[in-house]
Short mmCIF file of C-alpha atoms in Angstrom, two decimals:
data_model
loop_
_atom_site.label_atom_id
_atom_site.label_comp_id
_atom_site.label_asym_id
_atom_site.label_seq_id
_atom_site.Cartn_x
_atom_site.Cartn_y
_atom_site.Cartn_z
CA UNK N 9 151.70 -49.23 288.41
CA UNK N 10 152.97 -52.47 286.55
CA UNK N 11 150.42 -53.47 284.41
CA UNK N 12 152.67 -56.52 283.30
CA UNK N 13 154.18 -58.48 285.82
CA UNK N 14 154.18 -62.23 284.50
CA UNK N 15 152.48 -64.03 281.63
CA UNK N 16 149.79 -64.40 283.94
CA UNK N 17 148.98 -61.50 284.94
CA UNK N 18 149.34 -60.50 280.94
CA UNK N 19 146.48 -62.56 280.14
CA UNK N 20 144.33 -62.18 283.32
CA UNK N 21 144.73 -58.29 281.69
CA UNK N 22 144.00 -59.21 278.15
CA UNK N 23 142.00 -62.37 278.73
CA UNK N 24 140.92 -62.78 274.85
CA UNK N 25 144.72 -62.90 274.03
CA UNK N 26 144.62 -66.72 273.26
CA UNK N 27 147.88 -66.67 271.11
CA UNK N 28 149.54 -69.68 271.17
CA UNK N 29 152.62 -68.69 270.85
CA UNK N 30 152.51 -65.84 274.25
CA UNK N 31 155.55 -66.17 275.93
CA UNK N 32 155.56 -65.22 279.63
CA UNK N 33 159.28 -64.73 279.52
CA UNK N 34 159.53 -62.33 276.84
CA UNK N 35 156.39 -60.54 278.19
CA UNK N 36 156.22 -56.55 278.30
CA UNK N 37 156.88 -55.32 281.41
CA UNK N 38 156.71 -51.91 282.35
CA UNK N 39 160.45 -50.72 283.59
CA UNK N 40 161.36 -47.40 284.56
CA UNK N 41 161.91 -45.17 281.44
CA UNK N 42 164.39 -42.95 279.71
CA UNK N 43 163.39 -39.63 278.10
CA UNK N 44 165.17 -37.52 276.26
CA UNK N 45 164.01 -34.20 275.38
CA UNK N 46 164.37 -33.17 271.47
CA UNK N 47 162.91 -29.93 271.11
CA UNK N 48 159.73 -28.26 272.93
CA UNK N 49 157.57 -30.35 271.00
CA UNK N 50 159.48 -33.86 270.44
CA UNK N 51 160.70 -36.09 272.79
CA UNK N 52 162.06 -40.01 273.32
CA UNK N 53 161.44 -42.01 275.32
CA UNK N 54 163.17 -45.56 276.41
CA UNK N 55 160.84 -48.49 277.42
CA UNK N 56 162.18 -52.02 278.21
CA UNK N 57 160.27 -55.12 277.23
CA UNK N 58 160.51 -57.13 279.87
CA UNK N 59 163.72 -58.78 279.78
CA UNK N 60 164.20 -58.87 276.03
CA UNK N 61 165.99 -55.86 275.35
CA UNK N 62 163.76 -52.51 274.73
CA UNK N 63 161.98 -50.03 272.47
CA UNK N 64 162.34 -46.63 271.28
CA UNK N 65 159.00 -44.26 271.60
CA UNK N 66 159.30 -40.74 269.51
CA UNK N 67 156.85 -38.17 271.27
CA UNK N 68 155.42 -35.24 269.26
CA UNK N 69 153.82 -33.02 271.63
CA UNK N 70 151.13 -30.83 270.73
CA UNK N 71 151.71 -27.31 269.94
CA UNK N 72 148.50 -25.92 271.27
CA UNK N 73 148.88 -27.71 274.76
CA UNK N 74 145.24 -28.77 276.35
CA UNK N 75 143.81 -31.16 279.20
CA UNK N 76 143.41 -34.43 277.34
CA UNK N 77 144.68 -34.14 273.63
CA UNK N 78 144.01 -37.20 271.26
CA UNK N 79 147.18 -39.34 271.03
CA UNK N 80 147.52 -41.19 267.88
CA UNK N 81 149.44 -44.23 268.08
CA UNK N 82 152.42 -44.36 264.80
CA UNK N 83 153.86 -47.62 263.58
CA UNK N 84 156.82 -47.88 261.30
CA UNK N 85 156.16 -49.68 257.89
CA UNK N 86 158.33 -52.49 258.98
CA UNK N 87 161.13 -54.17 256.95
CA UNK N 88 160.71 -53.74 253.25
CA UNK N 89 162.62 -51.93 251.02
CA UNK N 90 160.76 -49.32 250.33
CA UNK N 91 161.19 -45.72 249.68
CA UNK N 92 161.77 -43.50 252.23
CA UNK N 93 158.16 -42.64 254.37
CA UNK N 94 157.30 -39.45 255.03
CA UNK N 95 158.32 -37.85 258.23
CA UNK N 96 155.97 -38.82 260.70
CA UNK N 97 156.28 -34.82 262.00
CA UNK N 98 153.12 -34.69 258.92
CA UNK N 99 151.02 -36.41 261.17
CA UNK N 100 151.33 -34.46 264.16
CA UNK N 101 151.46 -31.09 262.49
CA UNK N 102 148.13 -32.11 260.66
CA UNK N 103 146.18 -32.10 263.53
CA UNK N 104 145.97 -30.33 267.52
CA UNK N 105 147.06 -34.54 268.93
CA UNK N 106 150.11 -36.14 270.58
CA UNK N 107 152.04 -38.43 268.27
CA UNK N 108 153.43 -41.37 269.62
CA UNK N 109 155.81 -43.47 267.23
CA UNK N 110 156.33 -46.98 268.34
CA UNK N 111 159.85 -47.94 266.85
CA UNK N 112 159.31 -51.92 267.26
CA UNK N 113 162.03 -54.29 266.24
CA UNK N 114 161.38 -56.28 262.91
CA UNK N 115 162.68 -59.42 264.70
CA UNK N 116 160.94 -62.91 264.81
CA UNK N 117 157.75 -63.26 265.89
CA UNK N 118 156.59 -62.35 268.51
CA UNK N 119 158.73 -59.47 269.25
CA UNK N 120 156.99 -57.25 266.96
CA UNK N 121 154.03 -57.75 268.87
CA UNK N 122 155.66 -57.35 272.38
CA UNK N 123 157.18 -54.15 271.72
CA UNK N 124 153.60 -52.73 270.33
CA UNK N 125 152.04 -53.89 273.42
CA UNK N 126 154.97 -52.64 275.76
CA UNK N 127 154.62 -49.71 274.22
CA UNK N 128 151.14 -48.89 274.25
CA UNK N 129 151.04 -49.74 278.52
CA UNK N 130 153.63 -47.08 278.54
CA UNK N 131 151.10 -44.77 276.78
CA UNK N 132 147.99 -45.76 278.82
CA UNK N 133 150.44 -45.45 282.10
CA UNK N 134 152.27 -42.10 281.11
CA UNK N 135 150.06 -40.53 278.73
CA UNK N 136 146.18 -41.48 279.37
CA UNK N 137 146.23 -42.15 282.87
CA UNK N 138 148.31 -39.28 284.05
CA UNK N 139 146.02 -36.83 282.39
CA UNK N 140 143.99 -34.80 284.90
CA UNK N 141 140.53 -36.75 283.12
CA UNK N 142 141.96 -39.82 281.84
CA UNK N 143 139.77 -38.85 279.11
CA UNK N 144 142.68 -38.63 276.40
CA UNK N 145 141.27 -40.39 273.41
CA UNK N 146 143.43 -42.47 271.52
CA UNK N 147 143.77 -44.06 267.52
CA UNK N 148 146.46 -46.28 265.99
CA UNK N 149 147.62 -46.06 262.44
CA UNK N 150 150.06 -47.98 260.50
CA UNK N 151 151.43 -49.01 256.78
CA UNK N 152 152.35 -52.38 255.73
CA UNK N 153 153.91 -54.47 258.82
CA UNK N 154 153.13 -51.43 260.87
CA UNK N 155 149.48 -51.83 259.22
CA UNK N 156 149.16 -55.58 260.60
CA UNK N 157 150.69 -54.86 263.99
CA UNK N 158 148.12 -51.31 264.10
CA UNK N 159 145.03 -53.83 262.83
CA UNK N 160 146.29 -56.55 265.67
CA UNK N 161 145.87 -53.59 268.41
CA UNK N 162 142.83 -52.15 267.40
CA UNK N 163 140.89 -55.39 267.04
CA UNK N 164 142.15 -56.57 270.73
CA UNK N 165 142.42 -53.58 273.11
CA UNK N 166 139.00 -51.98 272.19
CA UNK N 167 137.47 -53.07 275.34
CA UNK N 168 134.06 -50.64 276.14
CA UNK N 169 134.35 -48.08 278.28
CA UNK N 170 138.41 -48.45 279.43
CA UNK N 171 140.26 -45.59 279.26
CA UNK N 172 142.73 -45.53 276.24
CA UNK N 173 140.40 -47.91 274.29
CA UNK N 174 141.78 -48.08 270.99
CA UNK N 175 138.71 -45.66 269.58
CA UNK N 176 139.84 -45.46 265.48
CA UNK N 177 142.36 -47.04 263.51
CA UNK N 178 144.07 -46.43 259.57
CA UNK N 179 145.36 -49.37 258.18
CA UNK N 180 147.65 -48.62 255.06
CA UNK N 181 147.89 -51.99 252.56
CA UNK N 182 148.74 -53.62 255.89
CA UNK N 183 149.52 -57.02 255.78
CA UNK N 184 146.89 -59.45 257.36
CA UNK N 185 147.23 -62.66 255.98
CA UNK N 186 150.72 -64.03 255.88
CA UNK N 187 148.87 -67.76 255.21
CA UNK N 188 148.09 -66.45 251.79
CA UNK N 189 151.07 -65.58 250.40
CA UNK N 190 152.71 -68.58 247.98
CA UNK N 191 155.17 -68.79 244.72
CA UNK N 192 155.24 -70.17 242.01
CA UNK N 193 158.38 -71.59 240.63
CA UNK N 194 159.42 -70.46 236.94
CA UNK N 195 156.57 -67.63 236.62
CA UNK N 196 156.88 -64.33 237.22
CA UNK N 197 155.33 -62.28 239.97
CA UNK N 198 152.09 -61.75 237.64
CA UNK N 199 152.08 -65.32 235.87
CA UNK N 200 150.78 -68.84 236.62
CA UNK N 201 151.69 -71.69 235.75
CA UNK N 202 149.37 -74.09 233.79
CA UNK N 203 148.28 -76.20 236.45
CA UNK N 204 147.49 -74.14 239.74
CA UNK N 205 145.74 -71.30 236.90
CA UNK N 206 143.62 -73.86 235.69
CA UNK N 207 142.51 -74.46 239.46
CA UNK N 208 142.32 -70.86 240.40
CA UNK N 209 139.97 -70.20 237.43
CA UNK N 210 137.52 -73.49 238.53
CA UNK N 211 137.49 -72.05 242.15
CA UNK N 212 136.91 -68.11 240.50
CA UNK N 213 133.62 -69.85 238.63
CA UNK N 214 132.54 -71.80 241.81
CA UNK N 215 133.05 -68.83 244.21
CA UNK N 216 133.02 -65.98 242.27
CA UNK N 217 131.99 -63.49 245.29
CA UNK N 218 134.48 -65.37 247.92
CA UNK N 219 136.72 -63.55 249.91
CA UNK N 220 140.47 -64.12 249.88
CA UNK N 221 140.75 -63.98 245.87
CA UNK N 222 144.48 -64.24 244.49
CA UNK N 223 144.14 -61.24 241.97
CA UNK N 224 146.04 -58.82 243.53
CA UNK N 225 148.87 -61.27 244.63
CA UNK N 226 149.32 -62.48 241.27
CA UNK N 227 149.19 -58.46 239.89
CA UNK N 228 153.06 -57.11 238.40
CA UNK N 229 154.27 -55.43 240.79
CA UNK N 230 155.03 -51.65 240.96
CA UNK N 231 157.65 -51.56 243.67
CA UNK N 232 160.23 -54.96 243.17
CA UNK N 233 160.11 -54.45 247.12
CA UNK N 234 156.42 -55.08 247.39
CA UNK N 235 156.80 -57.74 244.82
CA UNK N 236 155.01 -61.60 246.14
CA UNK N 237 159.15 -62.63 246.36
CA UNK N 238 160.03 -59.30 249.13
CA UNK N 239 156.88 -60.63 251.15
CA UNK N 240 157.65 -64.08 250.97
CA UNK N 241 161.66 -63.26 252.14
CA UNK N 242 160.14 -60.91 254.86
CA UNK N 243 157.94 -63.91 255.92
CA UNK N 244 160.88 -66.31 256.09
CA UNK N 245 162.77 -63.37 258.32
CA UNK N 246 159.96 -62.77 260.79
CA UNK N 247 158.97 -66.31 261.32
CA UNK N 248 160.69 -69.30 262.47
CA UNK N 249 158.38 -71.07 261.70
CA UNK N 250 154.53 -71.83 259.51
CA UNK N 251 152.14 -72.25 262.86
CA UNK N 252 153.12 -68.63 263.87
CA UNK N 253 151.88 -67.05 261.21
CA UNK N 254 148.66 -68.81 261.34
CA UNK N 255 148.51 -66.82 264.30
CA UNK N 256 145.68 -64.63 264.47
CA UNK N 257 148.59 -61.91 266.38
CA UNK N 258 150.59 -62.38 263.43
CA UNK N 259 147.74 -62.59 260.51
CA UNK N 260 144.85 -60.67 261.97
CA UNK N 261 142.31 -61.17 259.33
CA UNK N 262 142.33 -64.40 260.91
CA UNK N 263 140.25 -63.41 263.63
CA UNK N 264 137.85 -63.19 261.02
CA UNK N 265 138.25 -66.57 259.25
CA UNK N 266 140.36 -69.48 259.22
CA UNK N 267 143.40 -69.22 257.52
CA UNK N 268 144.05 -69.31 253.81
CA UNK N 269 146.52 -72.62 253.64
CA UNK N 270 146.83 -75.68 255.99
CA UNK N 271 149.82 -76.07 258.33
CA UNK N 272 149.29 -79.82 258.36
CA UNK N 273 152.28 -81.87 259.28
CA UNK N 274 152.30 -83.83 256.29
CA UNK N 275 153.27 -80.60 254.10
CA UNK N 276 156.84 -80.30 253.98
CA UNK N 277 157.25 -76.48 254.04
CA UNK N 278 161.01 -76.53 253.16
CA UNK N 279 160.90 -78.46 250.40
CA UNK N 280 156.99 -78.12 249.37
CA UNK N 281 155.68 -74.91 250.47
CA UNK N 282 158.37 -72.52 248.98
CA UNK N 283 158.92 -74.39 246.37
CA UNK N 284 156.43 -76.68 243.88
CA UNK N 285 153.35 -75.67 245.77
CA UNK N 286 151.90 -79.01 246.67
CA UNK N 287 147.91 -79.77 244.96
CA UNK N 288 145.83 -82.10 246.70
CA UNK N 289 143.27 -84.08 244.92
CA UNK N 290 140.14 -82.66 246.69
CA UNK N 291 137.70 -79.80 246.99
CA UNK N 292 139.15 -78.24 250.00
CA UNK N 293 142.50 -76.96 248.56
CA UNK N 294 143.83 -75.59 245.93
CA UNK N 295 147.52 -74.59 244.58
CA UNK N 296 149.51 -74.68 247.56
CA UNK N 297 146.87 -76.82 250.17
CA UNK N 298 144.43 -73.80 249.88
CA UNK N 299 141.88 -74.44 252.59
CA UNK N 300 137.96 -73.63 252.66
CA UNK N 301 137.67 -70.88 254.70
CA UNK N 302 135.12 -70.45 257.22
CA UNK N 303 133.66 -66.85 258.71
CA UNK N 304 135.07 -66.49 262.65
CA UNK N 305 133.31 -64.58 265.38
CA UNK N 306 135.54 -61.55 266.54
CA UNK N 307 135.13 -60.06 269.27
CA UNK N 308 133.99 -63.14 271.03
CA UNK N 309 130.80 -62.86 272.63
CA UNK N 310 131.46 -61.82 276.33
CA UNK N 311 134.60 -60.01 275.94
CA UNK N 312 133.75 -56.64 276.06
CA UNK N 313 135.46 -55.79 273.03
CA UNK N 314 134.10 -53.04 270.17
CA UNK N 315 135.45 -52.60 266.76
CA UNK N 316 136.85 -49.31 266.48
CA UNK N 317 136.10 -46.84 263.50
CA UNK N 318 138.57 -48.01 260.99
CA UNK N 319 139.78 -46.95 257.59
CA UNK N 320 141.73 -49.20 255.18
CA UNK N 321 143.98 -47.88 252.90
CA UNK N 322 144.39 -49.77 249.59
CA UNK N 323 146.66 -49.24 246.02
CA UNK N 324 147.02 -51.10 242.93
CA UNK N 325 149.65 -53.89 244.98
CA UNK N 326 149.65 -57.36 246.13
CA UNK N 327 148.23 -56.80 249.08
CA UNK N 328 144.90 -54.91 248.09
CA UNK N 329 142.63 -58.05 248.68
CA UNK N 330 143.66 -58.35 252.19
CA UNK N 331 143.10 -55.32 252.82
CA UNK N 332 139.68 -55.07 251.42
CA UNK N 333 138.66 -58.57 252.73
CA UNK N 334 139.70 -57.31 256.16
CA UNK N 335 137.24 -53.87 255.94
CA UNK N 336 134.61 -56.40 254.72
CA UNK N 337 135.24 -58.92 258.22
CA UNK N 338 135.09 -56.06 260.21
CA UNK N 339 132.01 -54.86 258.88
CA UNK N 340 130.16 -58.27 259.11
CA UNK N 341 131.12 -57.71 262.56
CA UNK N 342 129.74 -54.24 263.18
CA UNK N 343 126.42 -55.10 260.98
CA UNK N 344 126.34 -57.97 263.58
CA UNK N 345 126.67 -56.26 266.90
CA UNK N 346 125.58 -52.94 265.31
CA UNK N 347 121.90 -53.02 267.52
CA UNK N 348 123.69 -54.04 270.80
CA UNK N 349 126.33 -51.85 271.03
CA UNK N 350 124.87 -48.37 268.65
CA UNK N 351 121.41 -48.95 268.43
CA UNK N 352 120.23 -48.77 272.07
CA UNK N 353 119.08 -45.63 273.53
CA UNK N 354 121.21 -43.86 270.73
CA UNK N 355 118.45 -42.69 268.25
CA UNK N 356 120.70 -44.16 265.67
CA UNK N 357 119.22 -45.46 262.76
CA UNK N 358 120.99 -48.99 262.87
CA UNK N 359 119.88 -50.47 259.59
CA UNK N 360 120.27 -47.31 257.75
CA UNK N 361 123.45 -46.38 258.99
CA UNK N 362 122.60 -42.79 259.83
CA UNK N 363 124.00 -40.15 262.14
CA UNK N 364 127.79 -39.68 263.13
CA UNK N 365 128.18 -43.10 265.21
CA UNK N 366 126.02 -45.38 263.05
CA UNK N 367 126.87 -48.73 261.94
CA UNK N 368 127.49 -47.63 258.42
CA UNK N 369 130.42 -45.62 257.99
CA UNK N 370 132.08 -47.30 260.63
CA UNK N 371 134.42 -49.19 258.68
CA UNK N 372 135.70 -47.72 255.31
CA UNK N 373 138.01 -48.53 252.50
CA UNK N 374 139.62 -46.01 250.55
CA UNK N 375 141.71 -46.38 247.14
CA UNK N 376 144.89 -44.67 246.78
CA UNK N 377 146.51 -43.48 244.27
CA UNK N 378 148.73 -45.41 242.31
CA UNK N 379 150.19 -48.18 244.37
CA UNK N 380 148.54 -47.05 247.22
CA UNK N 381 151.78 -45.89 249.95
CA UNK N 382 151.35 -42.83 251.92
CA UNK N 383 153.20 -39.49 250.68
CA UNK N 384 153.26 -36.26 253.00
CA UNK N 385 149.88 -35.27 251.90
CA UNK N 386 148.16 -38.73 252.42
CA UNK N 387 150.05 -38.58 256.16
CA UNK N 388 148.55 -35.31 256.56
CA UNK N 389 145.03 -36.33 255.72
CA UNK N 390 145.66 -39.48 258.19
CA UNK N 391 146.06 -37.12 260.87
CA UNK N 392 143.24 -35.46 259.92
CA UNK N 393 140.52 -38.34 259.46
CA UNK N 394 141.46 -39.51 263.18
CA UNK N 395 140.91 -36.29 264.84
CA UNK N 396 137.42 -36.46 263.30
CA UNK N 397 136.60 -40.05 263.87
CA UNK N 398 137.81 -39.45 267.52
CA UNK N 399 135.22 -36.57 267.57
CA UNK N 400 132.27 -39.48 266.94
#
């Protein structure tokens, strides 16, 4: 069955995809295939997206075959130049699931996201749907750009009862918030200059407990590739342009809260926003036209949607706020529609949190080692975690 067949249809599918930047042309459409068969165990497989070229899936079959095995959804770290990852074979030997590595193409937004969604269809078409049940339960997982494109999944095809719901999620120092990232001409990666440090401190006084906090942006970094100058260049490669990464697709802690800087027209981002950041004169902004934030409601009330059991991953790097401010969205979410969705008819203890689906738990953060990336053994122990949490 073609489960895309315009922009349309994509939406009348996905109908709390309100990107403004969807594309019907570019659309994922789902094409006739092309496998190839590895070994026993491994296989590719060849999807087109839509009429924009196509993806590469890498299959890892389980070894102990059964009706509906978990499938755990793998995405790339993306296009930093980082060491090399672990083999992804970790995560499928670490657990009885099928392994399904989405090879997306680092190209400008929104083909990232495209390919992700092309490729999970494929998987809910060849994988959960095909399965004698259609019980197959199924969990994404993802570092750095593959942790914002895993977090963009799992917070908008987690509808309630559908069958290949995105059910749990790991989120490695993923990147969420593109709007926050900003230099600072003359300084290094860990230094301010006198001006926007003497702001940041007044705002740290005022709002001492507010999400979105620079520290960890302005930290040395470990890795020159994970340095604030690698993000920003990875930025100016994936985007074309400021308004799409205020896109929620793009920056998905922004379906928790408005973004971190203001796209206004008056800003010139060639001149300005890389370079001197621009200070207003007023409360709302500071540094490089900082905005207030304000708490958004995600899912939106009528969608159908439920947060999946999630896990972020976070090291000593620039990126650790995000990813902590992200668990702590989420979990204002689940505290929020905790008694709705767990509490009813359960016997869960909602307010305490008790029992194996309660609302505490649900979301966690974990600190890694060190700067935080995944070796062998944290891959293994990804594997791991999601065949429990699928379990719940």
């Amino acid at each position: 069955m073609r489960l895309f067949a315009s922009g349309a249809n994509t939406l009348i599918r996905r109908p709390w995809l309100k990107s403004a930047f969807f594309n019907p042309l570019c659309a994922p459409t789902l094409s006739p295939s092309y496998s190839t068969i590895l070994t026993p165990q491994t296989s590719q497989v060849s999807v087109p997206v839509g009429s924009n070229g196509s993806i590469l899936l890498e299959i890892h079959h389980p070894s102990s075959p059964s009706p509906s095995p978990p499938i755990l959804i793998h995405l790339p770290r993306g296009p930093l130049a980082l060491p090399s990852p672990p083999p992804v074979s970790s995560l499928a030997l670490s657990a009885n699931l099928t392994l399904v590595s989405i090879h997306y193409r680092p190209a400008l937004h929104p083909t990232p996201i495209h390919d992700v969604l092309a490729g999970y269809d494929w998987i809910l078409t060849h994988l959960v749907h095909a399965s004698p049940s259609a019980r197959a339960r199924v969990a994404v997982c993802g570092e750095l750009l593959g942790g914002s494109l895993a977090a963009m999944l799992a917070l908008t095809e987690c509808r309630r009862g559908r069958a290949g719901a995105i059910a749990a999620a790991v989120l490695g120092s993923p990147v969420v918030d593109w709007t926050a990232m900003y230099t600072v001409p003359g300084a290094g990666a860990g230094a301010l200059s006198p001006d926007i440090e003497g702001a940041q401190s007044d705002q740290r006084k005022q709002r001492k407990a507010a999400p979105g906090r620079a520290d960890s942006w302005l930290a040395d970094p470990v890795f020159p590739a994970l340095s604030t100058a690698a993000l920003l260049a990875a930025r100016d490669r994936l985007f074309a342009k400021p308004e799409h990464y205020h896109d929620p697709f793009a920056s998905p802690l922004l379906f928790f809260r408005t973004a971190s800087s203001d796209v206004s027209a008056a800003v010139d981002f060639d001149a300005g926003f890389r370079g001197v950041p621009p200070v207003r004169d007023d409360a709302e902004t500071v540094g490089f036209l900082r905005t207030r934030r304000a708490w958004r409601r995600h899912p939106p009330l009528g969608s159908g949607l439920v947060l999946p059991r999630t896990r972020v991953d976070v090291g000593a790097n620039v990126l650790r706020d995000q990813g902590v401010e992200l668990a702590e969205g989420m979990g204002r979410s689940v505290e929020r529609d905790g008694r709705r969705w767990w509490g009813a008819g359960k016997g869960l203890d909602v307010e305490e949190g008790e029992g194996r689906g309660g609302v505490a738990g649900r979301i966690e953060v974990r600190e890694g080692a060190g700067v935080g990336l995944w070796d062998e053994e944290d891959m293994v122990g990804v594997g791991r975690w999601v065949v429990e949490a699928l379990r719940v």
